[in-house]
Short mmCIF file of the C-alpha atoms (twelve columns), coordinates in Angstrom:
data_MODEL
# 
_entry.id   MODEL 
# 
loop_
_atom_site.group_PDB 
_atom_site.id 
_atom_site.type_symbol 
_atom_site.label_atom_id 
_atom_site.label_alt_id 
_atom_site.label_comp_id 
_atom_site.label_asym_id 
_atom_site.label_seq_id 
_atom_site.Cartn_x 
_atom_site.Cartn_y 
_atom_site.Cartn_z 
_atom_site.pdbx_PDB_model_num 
ATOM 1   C CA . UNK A 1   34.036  47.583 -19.538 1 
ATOM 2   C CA . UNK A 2   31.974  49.147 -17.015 1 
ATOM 3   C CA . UNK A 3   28.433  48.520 -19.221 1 
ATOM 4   C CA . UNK A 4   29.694  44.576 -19.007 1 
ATOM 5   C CA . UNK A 5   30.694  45.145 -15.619 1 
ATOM 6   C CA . UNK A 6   26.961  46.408 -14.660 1 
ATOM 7   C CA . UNK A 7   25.508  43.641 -16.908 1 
ATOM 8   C CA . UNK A 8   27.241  40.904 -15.151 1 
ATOM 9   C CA . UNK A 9   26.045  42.514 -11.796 1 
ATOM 10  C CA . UNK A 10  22.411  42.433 -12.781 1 
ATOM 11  C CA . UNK A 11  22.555  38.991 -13.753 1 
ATOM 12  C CA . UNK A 12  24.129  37.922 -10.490 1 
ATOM 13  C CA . UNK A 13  21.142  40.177 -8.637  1 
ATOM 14  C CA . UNK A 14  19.092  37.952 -11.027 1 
ATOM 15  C CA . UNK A 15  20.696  34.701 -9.538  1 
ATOM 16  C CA . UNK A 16  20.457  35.382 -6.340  1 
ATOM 17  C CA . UNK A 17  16.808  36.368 -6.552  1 
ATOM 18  C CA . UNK A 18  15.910  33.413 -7.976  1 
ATOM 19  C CA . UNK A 19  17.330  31.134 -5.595  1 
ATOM 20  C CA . UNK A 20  16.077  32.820 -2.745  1 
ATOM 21  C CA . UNK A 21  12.745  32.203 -4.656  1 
ATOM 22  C CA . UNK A 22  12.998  28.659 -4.930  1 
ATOM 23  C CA . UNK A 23  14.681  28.317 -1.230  1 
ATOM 24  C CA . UNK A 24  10.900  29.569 0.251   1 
ATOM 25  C CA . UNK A 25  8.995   27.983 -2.147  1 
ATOM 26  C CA . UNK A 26  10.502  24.328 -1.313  1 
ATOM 27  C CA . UNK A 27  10.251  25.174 2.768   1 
ATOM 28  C CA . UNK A 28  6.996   26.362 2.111   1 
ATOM 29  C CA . UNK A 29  6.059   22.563 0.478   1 
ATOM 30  C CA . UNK A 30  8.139   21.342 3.153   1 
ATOM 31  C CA . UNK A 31  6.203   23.436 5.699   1 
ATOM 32  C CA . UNK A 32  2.696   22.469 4.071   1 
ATOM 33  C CA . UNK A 33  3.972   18.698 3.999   1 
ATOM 34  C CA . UNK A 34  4.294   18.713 7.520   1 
ATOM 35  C CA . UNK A 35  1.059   20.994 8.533   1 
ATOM 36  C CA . UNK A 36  -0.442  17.992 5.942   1 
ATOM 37  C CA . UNK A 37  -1.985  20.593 4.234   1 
ATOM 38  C CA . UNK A 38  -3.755  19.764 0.890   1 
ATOM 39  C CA . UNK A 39  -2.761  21.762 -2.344  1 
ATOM 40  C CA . UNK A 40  -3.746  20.070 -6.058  1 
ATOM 41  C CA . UNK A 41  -5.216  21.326 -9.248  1 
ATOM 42  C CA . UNK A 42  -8.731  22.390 -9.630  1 
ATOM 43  C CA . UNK A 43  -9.050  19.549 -12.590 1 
ATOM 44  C CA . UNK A 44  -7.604  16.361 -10.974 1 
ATOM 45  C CA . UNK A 45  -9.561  13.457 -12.056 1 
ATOM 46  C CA . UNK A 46  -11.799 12.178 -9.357  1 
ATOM 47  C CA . UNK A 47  -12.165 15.167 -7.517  1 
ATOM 48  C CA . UNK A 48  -13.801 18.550 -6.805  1 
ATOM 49  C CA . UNK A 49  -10.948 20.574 -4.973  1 
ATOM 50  C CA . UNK A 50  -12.056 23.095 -2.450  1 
ATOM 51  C CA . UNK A 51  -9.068  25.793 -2.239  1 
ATOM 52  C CA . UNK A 52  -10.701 27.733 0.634   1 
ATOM 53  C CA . UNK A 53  -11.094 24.160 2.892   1 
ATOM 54  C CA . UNK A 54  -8.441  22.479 1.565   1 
ATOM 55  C CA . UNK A 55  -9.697  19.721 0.513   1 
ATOM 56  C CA . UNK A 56  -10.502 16.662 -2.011  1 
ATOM 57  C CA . UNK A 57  -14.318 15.366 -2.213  1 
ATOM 58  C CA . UNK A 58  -16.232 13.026 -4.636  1 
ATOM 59  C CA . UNK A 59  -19.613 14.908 -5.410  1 
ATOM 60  C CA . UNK A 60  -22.195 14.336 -7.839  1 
ATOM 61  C CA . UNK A 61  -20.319 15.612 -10.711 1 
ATOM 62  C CA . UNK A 62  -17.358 13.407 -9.910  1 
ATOM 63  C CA . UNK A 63  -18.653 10.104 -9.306  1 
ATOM 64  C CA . UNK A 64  -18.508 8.643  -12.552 1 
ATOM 65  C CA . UNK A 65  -14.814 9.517  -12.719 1 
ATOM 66  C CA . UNK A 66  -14.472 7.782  -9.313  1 
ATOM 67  C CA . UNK A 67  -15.603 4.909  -10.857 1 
ATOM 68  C CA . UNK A 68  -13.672 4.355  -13.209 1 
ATOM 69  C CA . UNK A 69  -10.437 4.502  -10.921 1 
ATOM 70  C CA . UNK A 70  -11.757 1.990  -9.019  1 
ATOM 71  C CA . UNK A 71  -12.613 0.132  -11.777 1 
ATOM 72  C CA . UNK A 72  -9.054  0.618  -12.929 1 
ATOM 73  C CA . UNK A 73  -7.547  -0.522 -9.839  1 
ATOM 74  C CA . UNK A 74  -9.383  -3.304 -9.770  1 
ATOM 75  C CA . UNK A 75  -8.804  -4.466 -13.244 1 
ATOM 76  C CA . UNK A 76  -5.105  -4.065 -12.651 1 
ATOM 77  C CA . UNK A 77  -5.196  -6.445 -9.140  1 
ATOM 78  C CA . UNK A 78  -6.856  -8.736 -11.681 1 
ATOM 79  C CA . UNK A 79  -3.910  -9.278 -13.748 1 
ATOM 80  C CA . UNK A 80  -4.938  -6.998 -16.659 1 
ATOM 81  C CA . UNK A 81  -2.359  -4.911 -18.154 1 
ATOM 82  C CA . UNK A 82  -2.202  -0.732 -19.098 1 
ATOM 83  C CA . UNK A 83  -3.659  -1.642 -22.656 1 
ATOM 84  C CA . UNK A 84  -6.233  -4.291 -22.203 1 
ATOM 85  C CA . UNK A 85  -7.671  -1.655 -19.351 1 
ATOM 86  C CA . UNK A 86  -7.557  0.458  -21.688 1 
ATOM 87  C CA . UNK A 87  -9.894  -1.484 -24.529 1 
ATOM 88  C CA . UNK A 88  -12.298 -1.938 -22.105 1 
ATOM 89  C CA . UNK A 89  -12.731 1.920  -21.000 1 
ATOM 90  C CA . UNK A 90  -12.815 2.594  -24.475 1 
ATOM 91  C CA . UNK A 91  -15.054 -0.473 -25.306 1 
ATOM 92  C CA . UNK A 92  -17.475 0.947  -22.488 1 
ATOM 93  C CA . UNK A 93  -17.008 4.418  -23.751 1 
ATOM 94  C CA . UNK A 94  -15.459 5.808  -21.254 1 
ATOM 95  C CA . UNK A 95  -13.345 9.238  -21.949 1 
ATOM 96  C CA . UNK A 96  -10.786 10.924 -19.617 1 
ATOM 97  C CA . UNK A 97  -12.097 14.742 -18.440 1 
ATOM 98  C CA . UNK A 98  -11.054 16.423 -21.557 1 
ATOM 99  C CA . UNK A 99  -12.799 13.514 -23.527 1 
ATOM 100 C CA . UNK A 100 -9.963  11.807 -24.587 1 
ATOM 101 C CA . UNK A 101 -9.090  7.743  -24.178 1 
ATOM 102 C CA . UNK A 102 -6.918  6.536  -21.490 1 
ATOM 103 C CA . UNK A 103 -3.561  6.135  -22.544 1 
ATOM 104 C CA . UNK A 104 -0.734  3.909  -20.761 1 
ATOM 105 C CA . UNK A 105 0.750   6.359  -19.085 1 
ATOM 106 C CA . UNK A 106 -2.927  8.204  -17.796 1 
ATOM 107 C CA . UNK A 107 -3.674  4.649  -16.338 1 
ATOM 108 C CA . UNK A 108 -0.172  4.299  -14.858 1 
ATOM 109 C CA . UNK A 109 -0.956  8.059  -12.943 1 
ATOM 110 C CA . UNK A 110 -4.592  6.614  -11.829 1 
ATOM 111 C CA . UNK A 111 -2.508  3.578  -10.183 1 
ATOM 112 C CA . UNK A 112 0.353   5.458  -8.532  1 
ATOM 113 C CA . UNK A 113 -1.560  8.408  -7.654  1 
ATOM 114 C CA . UNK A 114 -2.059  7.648  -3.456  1 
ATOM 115 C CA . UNK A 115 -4.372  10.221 -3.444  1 
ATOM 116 C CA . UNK A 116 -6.990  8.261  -4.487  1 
ATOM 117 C CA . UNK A 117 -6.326  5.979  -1.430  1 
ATOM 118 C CA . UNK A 118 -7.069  9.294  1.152   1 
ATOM 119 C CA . UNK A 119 -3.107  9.610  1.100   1 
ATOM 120 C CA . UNK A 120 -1.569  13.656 0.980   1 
ATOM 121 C CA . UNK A 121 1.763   12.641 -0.933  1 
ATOM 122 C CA . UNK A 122 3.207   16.076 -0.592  1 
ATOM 123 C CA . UNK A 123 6.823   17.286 -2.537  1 
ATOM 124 C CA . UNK A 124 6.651   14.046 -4.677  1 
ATOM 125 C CA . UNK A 125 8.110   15.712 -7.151  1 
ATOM 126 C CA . UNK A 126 11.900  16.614 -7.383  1 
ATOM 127 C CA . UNK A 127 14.404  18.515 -9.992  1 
ATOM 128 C CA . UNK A 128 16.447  16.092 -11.792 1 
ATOM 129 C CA . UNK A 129 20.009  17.338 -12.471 1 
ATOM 130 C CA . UNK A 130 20.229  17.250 -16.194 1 
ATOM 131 C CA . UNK A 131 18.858  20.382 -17.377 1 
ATOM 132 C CA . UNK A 132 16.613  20.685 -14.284 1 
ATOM 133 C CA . UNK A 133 14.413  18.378 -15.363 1 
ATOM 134 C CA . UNK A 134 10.803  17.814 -12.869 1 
ATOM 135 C CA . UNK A 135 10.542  14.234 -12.142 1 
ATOM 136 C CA . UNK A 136 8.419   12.370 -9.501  1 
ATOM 137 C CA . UNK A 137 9.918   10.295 -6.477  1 
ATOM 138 C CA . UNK A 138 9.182   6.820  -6.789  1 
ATOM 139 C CA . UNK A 139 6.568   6.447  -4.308  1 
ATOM 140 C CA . UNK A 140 9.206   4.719  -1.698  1 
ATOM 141 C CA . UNK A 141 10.498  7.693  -1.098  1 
ATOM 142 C CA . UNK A 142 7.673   9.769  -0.511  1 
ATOM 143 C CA . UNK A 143 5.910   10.140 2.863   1 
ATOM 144 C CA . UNK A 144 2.365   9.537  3.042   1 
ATOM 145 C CA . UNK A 145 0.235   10.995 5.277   1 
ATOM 146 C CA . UNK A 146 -3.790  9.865  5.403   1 
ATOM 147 C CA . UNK A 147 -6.414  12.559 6.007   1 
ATOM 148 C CA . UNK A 148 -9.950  13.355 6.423   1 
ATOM 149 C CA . UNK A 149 -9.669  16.022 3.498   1 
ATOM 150 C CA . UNK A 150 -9.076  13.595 1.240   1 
ATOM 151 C CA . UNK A 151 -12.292 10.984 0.264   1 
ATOM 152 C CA . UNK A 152 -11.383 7.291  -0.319  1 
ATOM 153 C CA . UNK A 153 -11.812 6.324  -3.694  1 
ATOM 154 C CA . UNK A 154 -9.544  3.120  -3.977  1 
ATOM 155 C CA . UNK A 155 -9.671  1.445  -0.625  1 
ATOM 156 C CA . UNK A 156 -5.297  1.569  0.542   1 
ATOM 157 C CA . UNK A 157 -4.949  -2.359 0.780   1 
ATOM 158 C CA . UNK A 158 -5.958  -2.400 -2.966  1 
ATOM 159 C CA . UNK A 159 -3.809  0.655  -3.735  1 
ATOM 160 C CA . UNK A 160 -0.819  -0.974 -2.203  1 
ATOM 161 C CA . UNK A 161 -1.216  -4.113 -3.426  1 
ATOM 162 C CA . UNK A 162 -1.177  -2.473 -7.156  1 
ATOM 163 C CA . UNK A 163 1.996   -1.078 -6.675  1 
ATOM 164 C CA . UNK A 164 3.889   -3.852 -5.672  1 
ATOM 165 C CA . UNK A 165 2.669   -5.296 -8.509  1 
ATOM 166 C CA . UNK A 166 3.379   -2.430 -10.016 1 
ATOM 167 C CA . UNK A 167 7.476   -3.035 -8.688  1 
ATOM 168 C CA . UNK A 168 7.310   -6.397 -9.854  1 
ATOM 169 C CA . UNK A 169 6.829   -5.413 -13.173 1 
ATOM 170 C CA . UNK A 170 10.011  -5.585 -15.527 1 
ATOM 171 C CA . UNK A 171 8.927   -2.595 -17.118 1 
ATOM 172 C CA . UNK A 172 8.782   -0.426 -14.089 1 
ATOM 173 C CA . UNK A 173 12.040  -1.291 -12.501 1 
ATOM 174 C CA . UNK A 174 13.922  -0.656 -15.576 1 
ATOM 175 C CA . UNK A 175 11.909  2.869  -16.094 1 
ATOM 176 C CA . UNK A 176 12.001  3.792  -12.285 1 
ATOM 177 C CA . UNK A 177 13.738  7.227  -12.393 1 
ATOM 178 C CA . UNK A 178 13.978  7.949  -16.197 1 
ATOM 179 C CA . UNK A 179 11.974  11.079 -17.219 1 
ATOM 180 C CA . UNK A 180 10.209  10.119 -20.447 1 
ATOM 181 C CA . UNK A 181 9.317   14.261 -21.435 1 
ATOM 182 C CA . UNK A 182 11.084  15.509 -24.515 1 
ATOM 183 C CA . UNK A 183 13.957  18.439 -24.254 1 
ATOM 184 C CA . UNK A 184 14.802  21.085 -26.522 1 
ATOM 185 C CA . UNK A 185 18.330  19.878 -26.560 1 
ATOM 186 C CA . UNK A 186 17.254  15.990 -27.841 1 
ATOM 187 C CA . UNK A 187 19.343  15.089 -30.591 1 
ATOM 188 C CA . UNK A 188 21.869  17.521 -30.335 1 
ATOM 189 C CA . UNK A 189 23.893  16.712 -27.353 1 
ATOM 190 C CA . UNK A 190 26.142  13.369 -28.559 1 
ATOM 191 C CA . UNK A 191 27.623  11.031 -25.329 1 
ATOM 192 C CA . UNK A 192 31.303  11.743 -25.804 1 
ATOM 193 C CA . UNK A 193 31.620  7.572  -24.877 1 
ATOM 194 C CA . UNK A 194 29.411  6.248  -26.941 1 
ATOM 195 C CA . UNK A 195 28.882  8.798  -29.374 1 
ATOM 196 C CA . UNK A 196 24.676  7.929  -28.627 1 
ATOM 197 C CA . UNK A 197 22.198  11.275 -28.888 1 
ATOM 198 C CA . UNK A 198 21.114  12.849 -25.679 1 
ATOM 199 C CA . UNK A 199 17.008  11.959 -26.890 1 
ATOM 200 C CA . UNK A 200 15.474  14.488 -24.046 1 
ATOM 201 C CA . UNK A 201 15.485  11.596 -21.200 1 
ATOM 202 C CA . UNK A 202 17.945  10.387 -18.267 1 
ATOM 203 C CA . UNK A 203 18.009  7.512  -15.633 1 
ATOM 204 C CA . UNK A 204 18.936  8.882  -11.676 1 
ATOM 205 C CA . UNK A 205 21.609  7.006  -11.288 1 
ATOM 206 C CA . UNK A 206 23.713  7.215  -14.494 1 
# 
């Protein structure tokens, strides 16, 4: 019918719009990457971020959180592990930003973030292709760019020799490119081989 008709047309508009969207907004990153132009959240651990300058800075009010990456890199190039770093932050009483203790996964960002070694590690994030999930590049794949915008808070020979400990890790390699969030459609999608539940997550190269 012609309403259906005009319905279907909209949608398409829709479509289109959208993807010309998303077509300026990744040259745009793309653009920014290569200007090496900073962009981050106001909140990221560590930092004060100065939108109008562009940049990252330890101040006053962020020190304490700078320590405490440091002292998490350098627990981890001492052979301790995501839990027993985490004991002693919480042993010392130390609290994340929103006052909560650091989980495996918070102390895994802290160690992979090469921010923290004065590195801008633009479009590290990618869409996945199930369900257009948002996943992060492993770090191999991501170009890394130092700058003077960015204050050194782990010095970069420390930060890279974390993460290839970090790749020599069992648990890494077999979780490199699986996103761990949680979809809508977990548990009701079923593998038509194995008859196993879609649970929300997906490796790359499946």
């Amino acid at each position: 019918t012609s309403k259906d008709f005009i319905l279907q047309l909209f949608q398409n508009f829709d479509t289109q719009d959208s993807r010309d969207k998303s077509s300026k907004t990744k040259w745009g990153h793309q653009e920014a990457a290569r200007k090496n132009i900073i962009f981050s959240k106001r909140n990221i651990f560590g930092y004060e971020y100065n939108p109008i300058e562009k940049t990252l800075r330890v101040t006053e009010k962020t020190k304490h959180e700078a320590d405490i990456i440091l002292l998490i890199h350098t627990l981890y190039d001492q052979d301790y592990g995501f839990r027993r770093i985490g004991k002693i932050l919480k042993d010392k009483g130390l609290k994340t930003r929103e006052g909560k203790d650091f989980c495996k996964n918070t102390i895994r960002n802290i160690l992979t973030n090469a921010k923290y070694a004065g590195f801008n590690n633009r479009n590290r994030w990618d869409n996945g292709q199930v369900f257009n999930k948002h996943y992060p590049k492993p770090l191999d794949d991501v170009e890394l760019k130092s700058t003077d915008k960015i204050d050194i808070i782990v010095p970069p020979e420390l930060f890279f020799r974390n993460q290839n400990k970090l790749k020599t890790k069992i648990n890494y390699q077999n979780q490199k490119g699986i996103y761990k969030g949680i979809s809508e459609y977990s548990n009701l999608i079923f593998c038509g081989k194995c008859g196993h539940r879609y649970r929300g997550w997906y490796k790359k190269d499946r």
